[in-house]
GROMACS .gro file of C-alpha atoms in nm:
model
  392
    1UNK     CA    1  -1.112  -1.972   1.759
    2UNK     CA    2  -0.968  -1.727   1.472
    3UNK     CA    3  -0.615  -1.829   1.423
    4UNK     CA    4  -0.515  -1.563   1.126
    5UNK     CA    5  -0.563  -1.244   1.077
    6UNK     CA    6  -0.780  -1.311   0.805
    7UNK     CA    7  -0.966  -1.515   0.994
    8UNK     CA    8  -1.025  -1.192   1.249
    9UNK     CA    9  -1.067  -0.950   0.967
   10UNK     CA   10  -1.389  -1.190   0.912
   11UNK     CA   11  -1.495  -1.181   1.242
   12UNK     CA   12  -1.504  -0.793   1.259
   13UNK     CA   13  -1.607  -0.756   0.900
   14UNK     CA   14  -1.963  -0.560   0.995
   15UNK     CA   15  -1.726  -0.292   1.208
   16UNK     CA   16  -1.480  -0.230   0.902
   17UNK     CA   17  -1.844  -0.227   0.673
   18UNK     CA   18  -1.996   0.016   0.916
   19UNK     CA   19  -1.657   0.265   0.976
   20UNK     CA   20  -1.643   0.305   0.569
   21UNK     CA   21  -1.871   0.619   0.533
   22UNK     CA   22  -1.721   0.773   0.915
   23UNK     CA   23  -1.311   0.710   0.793
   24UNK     CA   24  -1.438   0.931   0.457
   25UNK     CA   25  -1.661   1.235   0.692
   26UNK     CA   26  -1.341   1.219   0.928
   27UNK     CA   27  -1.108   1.248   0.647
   28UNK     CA   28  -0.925   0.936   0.825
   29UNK     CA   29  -0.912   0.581   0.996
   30UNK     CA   30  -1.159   0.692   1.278
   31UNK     CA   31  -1.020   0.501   1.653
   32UNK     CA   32  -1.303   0.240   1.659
   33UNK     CA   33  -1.134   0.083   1.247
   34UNK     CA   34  -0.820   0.158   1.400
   35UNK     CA   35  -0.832  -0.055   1.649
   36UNK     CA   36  -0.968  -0.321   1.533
   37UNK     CA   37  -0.721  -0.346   1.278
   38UNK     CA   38  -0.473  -0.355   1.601
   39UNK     CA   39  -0.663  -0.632   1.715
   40UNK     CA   40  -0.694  -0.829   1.400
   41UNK     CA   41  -0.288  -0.780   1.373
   42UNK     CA   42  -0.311  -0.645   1.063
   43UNK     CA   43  -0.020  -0.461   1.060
   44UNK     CA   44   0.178  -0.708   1.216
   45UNK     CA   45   0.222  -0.904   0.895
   46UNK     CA   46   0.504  -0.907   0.784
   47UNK     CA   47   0.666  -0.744   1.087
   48UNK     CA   48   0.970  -0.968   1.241
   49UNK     CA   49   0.909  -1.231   1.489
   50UNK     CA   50   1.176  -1.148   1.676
   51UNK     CA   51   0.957  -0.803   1.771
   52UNK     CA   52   0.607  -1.022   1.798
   53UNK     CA   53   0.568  -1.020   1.417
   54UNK     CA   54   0.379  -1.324   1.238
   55UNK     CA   55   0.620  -1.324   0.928
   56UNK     CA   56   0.340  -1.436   0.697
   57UNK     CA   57   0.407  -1.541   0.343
   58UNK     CA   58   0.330  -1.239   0.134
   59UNK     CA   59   0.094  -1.399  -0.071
   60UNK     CA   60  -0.116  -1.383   0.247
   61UNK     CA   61  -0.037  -1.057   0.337
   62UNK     CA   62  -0.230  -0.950  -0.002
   63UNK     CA   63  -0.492  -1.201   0.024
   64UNK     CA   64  -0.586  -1.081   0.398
   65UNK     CA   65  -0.521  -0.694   0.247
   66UNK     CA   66  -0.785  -0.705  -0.061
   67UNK     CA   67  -1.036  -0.865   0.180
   68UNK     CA   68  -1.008  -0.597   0.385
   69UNK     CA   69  -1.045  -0.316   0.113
   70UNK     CA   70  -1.330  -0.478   0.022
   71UNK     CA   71  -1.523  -0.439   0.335
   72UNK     CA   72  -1.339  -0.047   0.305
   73UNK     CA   73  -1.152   0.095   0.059
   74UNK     CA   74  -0.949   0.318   0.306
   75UNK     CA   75  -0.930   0.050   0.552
   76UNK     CA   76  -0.769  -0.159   0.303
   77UNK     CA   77  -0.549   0.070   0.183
   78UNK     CA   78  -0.373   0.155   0.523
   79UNK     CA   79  -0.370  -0.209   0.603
   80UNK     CA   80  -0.117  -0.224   0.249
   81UNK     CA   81   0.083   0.067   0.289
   82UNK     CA   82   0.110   0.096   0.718
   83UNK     CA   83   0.152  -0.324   0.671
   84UNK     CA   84   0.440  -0.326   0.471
   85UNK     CA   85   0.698  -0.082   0.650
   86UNK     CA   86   0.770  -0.376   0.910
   87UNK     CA   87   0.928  -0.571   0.595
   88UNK     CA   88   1.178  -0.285   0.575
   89UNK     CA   89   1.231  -0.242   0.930
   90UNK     CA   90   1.321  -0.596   0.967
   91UNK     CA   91   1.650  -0.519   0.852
   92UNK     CA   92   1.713  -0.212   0.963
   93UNK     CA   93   1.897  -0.137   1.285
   94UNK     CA   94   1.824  -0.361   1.575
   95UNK     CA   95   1.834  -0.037   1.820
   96UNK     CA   96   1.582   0.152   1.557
   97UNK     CA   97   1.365  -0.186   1.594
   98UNK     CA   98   1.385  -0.194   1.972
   99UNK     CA   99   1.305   0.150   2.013
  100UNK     CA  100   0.993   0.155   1.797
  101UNK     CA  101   0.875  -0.230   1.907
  102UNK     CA  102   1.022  -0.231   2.239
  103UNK     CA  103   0.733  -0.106   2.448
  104UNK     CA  104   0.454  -0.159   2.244
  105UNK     CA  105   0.463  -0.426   1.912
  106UNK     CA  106   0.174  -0.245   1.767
  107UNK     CA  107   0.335   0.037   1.707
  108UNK     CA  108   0.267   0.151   1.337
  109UNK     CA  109   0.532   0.314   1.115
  110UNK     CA  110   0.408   0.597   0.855
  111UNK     CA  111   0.550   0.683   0.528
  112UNK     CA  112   0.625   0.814   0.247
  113UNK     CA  113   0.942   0.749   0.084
  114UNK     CA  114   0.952   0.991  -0.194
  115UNK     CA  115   1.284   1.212  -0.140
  116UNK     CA  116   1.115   1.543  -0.030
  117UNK     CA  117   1.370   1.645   0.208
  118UNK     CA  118   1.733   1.666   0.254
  119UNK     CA  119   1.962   1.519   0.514
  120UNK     CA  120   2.255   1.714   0.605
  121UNK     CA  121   2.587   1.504   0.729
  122UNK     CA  122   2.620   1.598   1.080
  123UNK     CA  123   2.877   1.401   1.378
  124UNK     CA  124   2.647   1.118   1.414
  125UNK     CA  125   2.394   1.166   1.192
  126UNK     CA  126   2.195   1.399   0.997
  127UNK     CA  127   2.010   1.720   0.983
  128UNK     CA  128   1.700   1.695   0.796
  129UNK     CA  129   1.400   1.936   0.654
  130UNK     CA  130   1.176   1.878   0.384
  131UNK     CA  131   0.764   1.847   0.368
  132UNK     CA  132   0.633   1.582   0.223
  133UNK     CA  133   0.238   1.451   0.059
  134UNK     CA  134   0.041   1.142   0.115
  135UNK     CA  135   0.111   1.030   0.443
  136UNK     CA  136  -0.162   0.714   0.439
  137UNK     CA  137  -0.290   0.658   0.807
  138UNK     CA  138  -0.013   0.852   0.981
  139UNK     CA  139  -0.248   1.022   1.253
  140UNK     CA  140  -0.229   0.635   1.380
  141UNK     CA  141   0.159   0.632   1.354
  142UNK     CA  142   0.384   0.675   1.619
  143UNK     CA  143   0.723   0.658   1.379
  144UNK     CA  144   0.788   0.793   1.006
  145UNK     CA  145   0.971   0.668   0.742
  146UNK     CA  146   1.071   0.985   0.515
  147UNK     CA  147   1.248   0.949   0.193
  148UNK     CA  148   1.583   1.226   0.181
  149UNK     CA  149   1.866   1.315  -0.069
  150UNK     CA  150   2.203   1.334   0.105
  151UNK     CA  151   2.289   1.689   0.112
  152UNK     CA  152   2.675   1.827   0.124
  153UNK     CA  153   2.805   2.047   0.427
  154UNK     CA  154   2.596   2.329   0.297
  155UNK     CA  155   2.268   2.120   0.283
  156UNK     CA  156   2.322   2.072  -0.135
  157UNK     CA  157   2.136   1.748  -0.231
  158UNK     CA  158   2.398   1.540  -0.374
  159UNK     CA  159   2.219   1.277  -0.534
  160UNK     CA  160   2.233   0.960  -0.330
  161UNK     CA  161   1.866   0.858  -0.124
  162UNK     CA  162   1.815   0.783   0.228
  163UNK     CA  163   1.534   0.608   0.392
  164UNK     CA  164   1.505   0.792   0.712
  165UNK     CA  165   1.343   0.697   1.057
  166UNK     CA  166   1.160   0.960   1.278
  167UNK     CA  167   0.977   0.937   1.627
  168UNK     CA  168   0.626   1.119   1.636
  169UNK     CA  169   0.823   1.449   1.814
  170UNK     CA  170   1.024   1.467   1.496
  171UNK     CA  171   0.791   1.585   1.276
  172UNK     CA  172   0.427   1.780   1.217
  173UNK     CA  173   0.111   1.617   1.046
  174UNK     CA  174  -0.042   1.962   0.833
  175UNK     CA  175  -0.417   1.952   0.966
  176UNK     CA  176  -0.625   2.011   0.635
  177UNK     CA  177  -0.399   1.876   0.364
  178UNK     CA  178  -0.629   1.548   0.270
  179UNK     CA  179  -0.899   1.734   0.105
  180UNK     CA  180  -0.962   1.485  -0.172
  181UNK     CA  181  -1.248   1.331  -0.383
  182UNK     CA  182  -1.151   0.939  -0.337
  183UNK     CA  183  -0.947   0.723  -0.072
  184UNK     CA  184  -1.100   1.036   0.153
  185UNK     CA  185  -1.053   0.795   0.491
  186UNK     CA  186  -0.705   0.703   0.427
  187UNK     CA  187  -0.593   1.047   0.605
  188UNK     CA  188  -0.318   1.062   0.336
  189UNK     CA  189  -0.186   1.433   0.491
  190UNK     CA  190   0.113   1.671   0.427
  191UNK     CA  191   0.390   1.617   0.711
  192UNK     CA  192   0.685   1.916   0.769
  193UNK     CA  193   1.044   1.811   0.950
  194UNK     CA  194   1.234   2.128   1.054
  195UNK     CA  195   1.598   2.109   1.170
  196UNK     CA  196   1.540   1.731   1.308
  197UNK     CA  197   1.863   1.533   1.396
  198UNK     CA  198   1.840   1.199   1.281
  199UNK     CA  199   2.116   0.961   1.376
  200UNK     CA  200   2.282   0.749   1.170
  201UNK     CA  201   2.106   0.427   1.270
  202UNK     CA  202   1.783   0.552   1.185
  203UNK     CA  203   1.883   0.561   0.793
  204UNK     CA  204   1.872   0.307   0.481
  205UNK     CA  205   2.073   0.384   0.244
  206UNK     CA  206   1.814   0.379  -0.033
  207UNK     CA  207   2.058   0.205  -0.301
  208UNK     CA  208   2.071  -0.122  -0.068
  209UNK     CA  209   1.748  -0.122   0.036
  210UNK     CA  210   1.617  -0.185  -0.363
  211UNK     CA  211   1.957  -0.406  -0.408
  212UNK     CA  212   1.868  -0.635  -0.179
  213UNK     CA  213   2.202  -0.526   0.033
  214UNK     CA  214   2.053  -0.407   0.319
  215UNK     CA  215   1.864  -0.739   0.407
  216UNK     CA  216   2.161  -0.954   0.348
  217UNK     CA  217   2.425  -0.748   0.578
  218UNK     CA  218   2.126  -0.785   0.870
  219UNK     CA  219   2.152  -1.158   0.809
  220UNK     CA  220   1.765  -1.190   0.800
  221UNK     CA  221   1.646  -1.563   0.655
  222UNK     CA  222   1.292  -1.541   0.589
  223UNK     CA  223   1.290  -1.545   0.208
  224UNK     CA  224   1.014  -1.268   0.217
  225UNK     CA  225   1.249  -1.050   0.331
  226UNK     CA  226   1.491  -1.072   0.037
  227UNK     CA  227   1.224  -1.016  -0.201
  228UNK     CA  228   1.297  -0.710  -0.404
  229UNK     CA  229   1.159  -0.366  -0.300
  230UNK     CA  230   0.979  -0.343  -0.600
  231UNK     CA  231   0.831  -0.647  -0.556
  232UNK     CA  232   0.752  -0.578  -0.162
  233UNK     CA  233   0.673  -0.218  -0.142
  234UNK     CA  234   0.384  -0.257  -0.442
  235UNK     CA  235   0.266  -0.549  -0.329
  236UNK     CA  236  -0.026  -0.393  -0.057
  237UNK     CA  237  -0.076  -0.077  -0.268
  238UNK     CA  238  -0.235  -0.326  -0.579
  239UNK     CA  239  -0.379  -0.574  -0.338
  240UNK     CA  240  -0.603  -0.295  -0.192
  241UNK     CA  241  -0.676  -0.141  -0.475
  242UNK     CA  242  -0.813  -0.492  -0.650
  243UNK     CA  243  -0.961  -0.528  -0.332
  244UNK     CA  244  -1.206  -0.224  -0.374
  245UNK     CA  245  -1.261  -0.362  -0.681
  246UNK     CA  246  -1.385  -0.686  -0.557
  247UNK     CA  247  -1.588  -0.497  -0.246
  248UNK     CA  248  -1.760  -0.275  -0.559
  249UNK     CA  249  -1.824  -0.580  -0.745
  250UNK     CA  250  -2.020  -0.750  -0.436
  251UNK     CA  251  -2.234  -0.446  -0.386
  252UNK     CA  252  -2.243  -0.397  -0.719
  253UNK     CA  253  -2.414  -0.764  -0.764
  254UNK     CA  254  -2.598  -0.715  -0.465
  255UNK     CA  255  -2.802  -0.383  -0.583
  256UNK     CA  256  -2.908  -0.546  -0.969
  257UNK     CA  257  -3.009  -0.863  -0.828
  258UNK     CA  258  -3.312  -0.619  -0.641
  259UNK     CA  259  -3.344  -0.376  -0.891
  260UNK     CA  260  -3.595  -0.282  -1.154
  261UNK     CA  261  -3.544   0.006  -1.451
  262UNK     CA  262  -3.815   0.253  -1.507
  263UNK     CA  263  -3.974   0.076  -1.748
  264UNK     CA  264  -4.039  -0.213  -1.481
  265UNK     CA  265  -3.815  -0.523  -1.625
  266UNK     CA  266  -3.598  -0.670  -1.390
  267UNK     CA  267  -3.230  -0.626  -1.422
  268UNK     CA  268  -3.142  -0.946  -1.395
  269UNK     CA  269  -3.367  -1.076  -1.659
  270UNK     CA  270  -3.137  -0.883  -1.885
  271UNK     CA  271  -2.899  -1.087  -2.116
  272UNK     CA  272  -2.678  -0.748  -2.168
  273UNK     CA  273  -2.683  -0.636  -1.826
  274UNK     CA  274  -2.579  -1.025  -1.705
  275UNK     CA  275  -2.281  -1.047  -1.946
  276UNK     CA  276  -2.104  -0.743  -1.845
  277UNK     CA  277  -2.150  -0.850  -1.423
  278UNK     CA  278  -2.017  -1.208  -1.556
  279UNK     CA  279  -1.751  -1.055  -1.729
  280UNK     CA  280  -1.641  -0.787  -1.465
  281UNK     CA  281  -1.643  -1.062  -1.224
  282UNK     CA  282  -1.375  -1.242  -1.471
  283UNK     CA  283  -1.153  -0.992  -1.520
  284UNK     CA  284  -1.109  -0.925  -1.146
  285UNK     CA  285  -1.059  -1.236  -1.003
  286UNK     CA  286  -0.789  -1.238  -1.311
  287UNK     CA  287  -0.643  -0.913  -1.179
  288UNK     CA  288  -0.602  -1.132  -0.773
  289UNK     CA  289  -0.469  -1.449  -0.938
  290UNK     CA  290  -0.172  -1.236  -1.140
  291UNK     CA  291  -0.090  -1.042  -0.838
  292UNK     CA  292  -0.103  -1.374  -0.611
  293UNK     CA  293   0.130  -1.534  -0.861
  294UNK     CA  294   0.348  -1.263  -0.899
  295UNK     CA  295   0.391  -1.257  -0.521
  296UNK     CA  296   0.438  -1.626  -0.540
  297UNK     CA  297   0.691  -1.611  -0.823
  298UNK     CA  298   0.909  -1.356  -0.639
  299UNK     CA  299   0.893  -1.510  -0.330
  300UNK     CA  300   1.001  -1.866  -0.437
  301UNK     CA  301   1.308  -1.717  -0.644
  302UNK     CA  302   1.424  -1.566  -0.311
  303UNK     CA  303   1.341  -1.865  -0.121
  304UNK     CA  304   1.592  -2.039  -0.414
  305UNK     CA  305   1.864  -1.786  -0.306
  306UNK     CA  306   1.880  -1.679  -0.683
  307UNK     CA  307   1.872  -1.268  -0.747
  308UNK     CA  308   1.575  -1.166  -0.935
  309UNK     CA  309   1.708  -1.000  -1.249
  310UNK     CA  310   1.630  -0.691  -1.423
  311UNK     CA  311   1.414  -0.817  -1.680
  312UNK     CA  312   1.217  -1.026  -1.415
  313UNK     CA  313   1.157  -0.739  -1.208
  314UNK     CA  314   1.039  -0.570  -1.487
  315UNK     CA  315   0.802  -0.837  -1.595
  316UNK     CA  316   0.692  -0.865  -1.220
  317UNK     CA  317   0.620  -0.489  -1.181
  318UNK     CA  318   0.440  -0.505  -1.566
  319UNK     CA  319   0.181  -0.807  -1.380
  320UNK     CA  320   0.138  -0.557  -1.067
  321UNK     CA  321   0.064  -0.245  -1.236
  322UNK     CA  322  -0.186  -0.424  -1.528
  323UNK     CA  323  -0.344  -0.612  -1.253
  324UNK     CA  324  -0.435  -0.288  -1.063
  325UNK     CA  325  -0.554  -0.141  -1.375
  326UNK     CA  326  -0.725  -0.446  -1.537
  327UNK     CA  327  -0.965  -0.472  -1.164
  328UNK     CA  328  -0.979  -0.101  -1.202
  329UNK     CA  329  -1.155  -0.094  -1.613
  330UNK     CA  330  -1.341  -0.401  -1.500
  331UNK     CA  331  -1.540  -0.227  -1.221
  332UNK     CA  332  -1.561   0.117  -1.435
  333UNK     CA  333  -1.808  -0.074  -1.680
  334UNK     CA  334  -2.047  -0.225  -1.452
  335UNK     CA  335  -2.037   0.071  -1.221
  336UNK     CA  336  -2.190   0.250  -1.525
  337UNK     CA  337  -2.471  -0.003  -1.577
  338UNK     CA  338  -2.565   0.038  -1.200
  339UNK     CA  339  -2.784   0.322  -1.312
  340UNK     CA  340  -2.873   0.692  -1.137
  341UNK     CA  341  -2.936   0.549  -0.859
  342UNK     CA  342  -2.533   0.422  -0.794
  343UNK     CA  343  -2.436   0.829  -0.766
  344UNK     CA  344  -2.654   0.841  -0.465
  345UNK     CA  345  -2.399   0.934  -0.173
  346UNK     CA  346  -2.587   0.706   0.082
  347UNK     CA  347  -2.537   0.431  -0.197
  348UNK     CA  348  -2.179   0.251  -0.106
  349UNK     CA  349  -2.086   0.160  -0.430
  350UNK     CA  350  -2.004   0.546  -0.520
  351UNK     CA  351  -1.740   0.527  -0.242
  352UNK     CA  352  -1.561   0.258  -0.404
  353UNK     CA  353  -1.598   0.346  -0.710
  354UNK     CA  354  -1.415   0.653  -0.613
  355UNK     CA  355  -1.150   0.508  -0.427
  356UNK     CA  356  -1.050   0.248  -0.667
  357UNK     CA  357  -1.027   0.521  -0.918
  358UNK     CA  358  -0.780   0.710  -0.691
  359UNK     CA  359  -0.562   0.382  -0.620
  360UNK     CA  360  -0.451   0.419  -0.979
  361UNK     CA  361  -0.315   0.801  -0.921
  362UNK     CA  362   0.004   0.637  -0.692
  363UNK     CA  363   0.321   0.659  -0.847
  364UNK     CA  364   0.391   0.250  -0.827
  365UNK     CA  365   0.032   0.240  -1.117
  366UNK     CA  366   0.189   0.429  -1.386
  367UNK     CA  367   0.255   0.246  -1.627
  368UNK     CA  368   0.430   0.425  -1.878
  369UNK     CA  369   0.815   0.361  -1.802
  370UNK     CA  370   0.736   0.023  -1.636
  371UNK     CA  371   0.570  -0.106  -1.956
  372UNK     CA  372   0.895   0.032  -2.152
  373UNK     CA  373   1.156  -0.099  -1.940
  374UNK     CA  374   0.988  -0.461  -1.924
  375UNK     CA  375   0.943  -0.399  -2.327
  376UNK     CA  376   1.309  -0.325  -2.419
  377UNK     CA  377   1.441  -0.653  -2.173
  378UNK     CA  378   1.148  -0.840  -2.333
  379UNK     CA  379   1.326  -0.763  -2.675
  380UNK     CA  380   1.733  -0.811  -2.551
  381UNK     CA  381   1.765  -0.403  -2.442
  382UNK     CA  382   1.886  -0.319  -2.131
  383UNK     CA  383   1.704   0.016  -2.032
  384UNK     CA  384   1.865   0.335  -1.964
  385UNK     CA  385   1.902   0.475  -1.639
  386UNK     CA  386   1.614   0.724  -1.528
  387UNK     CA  387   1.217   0.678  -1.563
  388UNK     CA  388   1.205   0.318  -1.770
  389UNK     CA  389   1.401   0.239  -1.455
  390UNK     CA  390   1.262   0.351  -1.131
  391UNK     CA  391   1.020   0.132  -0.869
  392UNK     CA  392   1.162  -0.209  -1.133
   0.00000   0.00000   0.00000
């Protein structure tokens, strides 16, 4: 009897296999992946036990993520980004919790947190408007978590960041704005809020959700949840993405060890051909065991009640991004040794090829400030506030 979800992911692998191509022609999670992810729990990670969560160890909430992006890219990456909003909500408001888990503990939260909109101060709560991109998997949400600026009486932004919480009759998904070359079946679409009122237990207060405040005043124990944000929120993004890679690697292996050039020699007779599929293969499962680690690392200094610092957030979020990056180059070169034949649209591999090109777009891959901030606290130099010093 399957006792994890990874264990169920297994069981349904051929249904996540066979949904690939029809999430990517729907432009979305079609019902039948949808639901199996439901009934695999997927999403129900790291969502509290207290609302029929499992509370797994996030080093198995990645592990059980990349396996699924490997039977489907899109698949995979809704099962990271949907899977980890139930870490948040753990500490938000108990009445936000019970009104989204109450009824139904599958209920699936949306994002994203960018700050798009603004939230005017209102008795109570907030007005809020904005429109925000890359929505991953919302047409199977039923809640939204929106990223806002606090606005002044007049609707100003002032600054300070909100996390905000939304019911389904909140806001509108924009039919047609997930019109994209790779991660096609992730439905990432466009979603509007006009004039909604949110009240003031449906917001995070953006500055103690990344401090780590926000879990300690709801008194939450499980170390997982005192993780930093940076650590958390990344975490199923990379996993899916490496994930791909390892799915594209499979195939990948799968397709040379039948196939003959035009000249009739057998691929696998070749030396060259052999060292860059042995070498791909290395730098990949290099890419999971950083990212494991990582997740380990960060974990265990919670679990030691000790605040991560600066400079080992920085490192942390340095190991996440190269990981994604280093899986990424690795499946590049043997995806160009696969020959003509690996463009063919019928052929798999193209898909993931595509999508694990696409995984690096997200804000949390760039590396540019993330390398420089770990840099300067590698050499003594606290970083500056701005770029070097967002997502660390």
């Amino acid at each position: 009897m399957a006792d994890t979800v990874l264990d169920r992911i297994e069981a349904a692998a051929e249904t996540f296999r066979e949904q690939g191509p029809l999430n990517e022609r729907a432009g979305k999670l079609t019902e039948e992946t949808a639901s199996a992810l439901r009934s695999a729990q997927a999403i129900r990670m790291l969502q509290p036990k207290s609302h029929g969560g499992l509370e797994v160890h996030p080093r198995e909430f990645a592990d059980t993520v990349m396996r699924i992006a490997a039977l489907d890219g899109a698949t995979g990456w809704v099962a990271g980004v949907v899977g980890v909003h139930p870490w948040e909500l753990a500490f938000a408001d108990a009445k936000v919790r019970d009104e989204i888990w109450g009824e139904d503990q599958d209920t699936w939260v949306a994002s994203p947190y960018a700050p798009m909109g603004v939230a005017r101060p209102v008795d109570g709560g907030y007005v809020f408007n904005g429109r925000w991109q890359f929505s991953s998997g919302t047409d199977h949400c039923r809640w939204i978590f929106l990223g806002g600026l606090l606005g002044d009486a007049e609707g100003n932004p002032t600054g300070e960041s909100l996390h905000l919480i939304l019911p389904r009759s909140d806001y509108e998904i924009v039919d047609g704005s997930w019109d994209v070359v790779g991660l096609r079946g992730t439905g990432s679409k466009d979603v509007v809020v006009r004039d909604a009122f949110v009240p003031e237990y449906r917001t995070l207060p953006v500055s103690k959700v990344e401090s780590g405040e926000a879990a300690r005043e709801a008194g939450v124990t499980n170390p997982t949840y005192h993780m930093p944000f940076s650590a958390a929120f990344p975490l199923g993004i990379t996993a899916s993405v490496i994930g791909i890679c390892e799915g594209g690697l499979a195939l990948h292996a799968a397709y040379q060890s039948k196939r003959v050039t035009v000249i009739g020699d057998e691929v696998k007779n070749d030396p060259h051909a052999m060292y860059a599929l042995s070498e791909a293969a290395a730098e990949i499962a290099a890419s999971r065991a950083a990212l494991l680690d990582n997740a380990c690392r960060m974990y265990d200094l919670a679990a030691s009640g000790r605040k991560a610092t600066f400079a080992e957030r920085a490192a942390g979020r340095r190991t996440q991004v190269q990981a994604a990056w280093r899986a990424v180059r690795a499946f590049n070169e043997i995806f160009a040794r696969s020959g003509g034949n690996g463009l063919r649209m019928d052929n798999p591999m193209q898909r993931f090829w595509r999508d694990a090109n696409n995984g690096l777009v997200h804000a949390i891959h760039t590396p540019g400030g993330v390398f420089q901030g770990a840099a300067l606290s590698q050499l003594g130099v606290d970083p500056p506030a701005g770029p070097m010093r967002m997502m660390i």
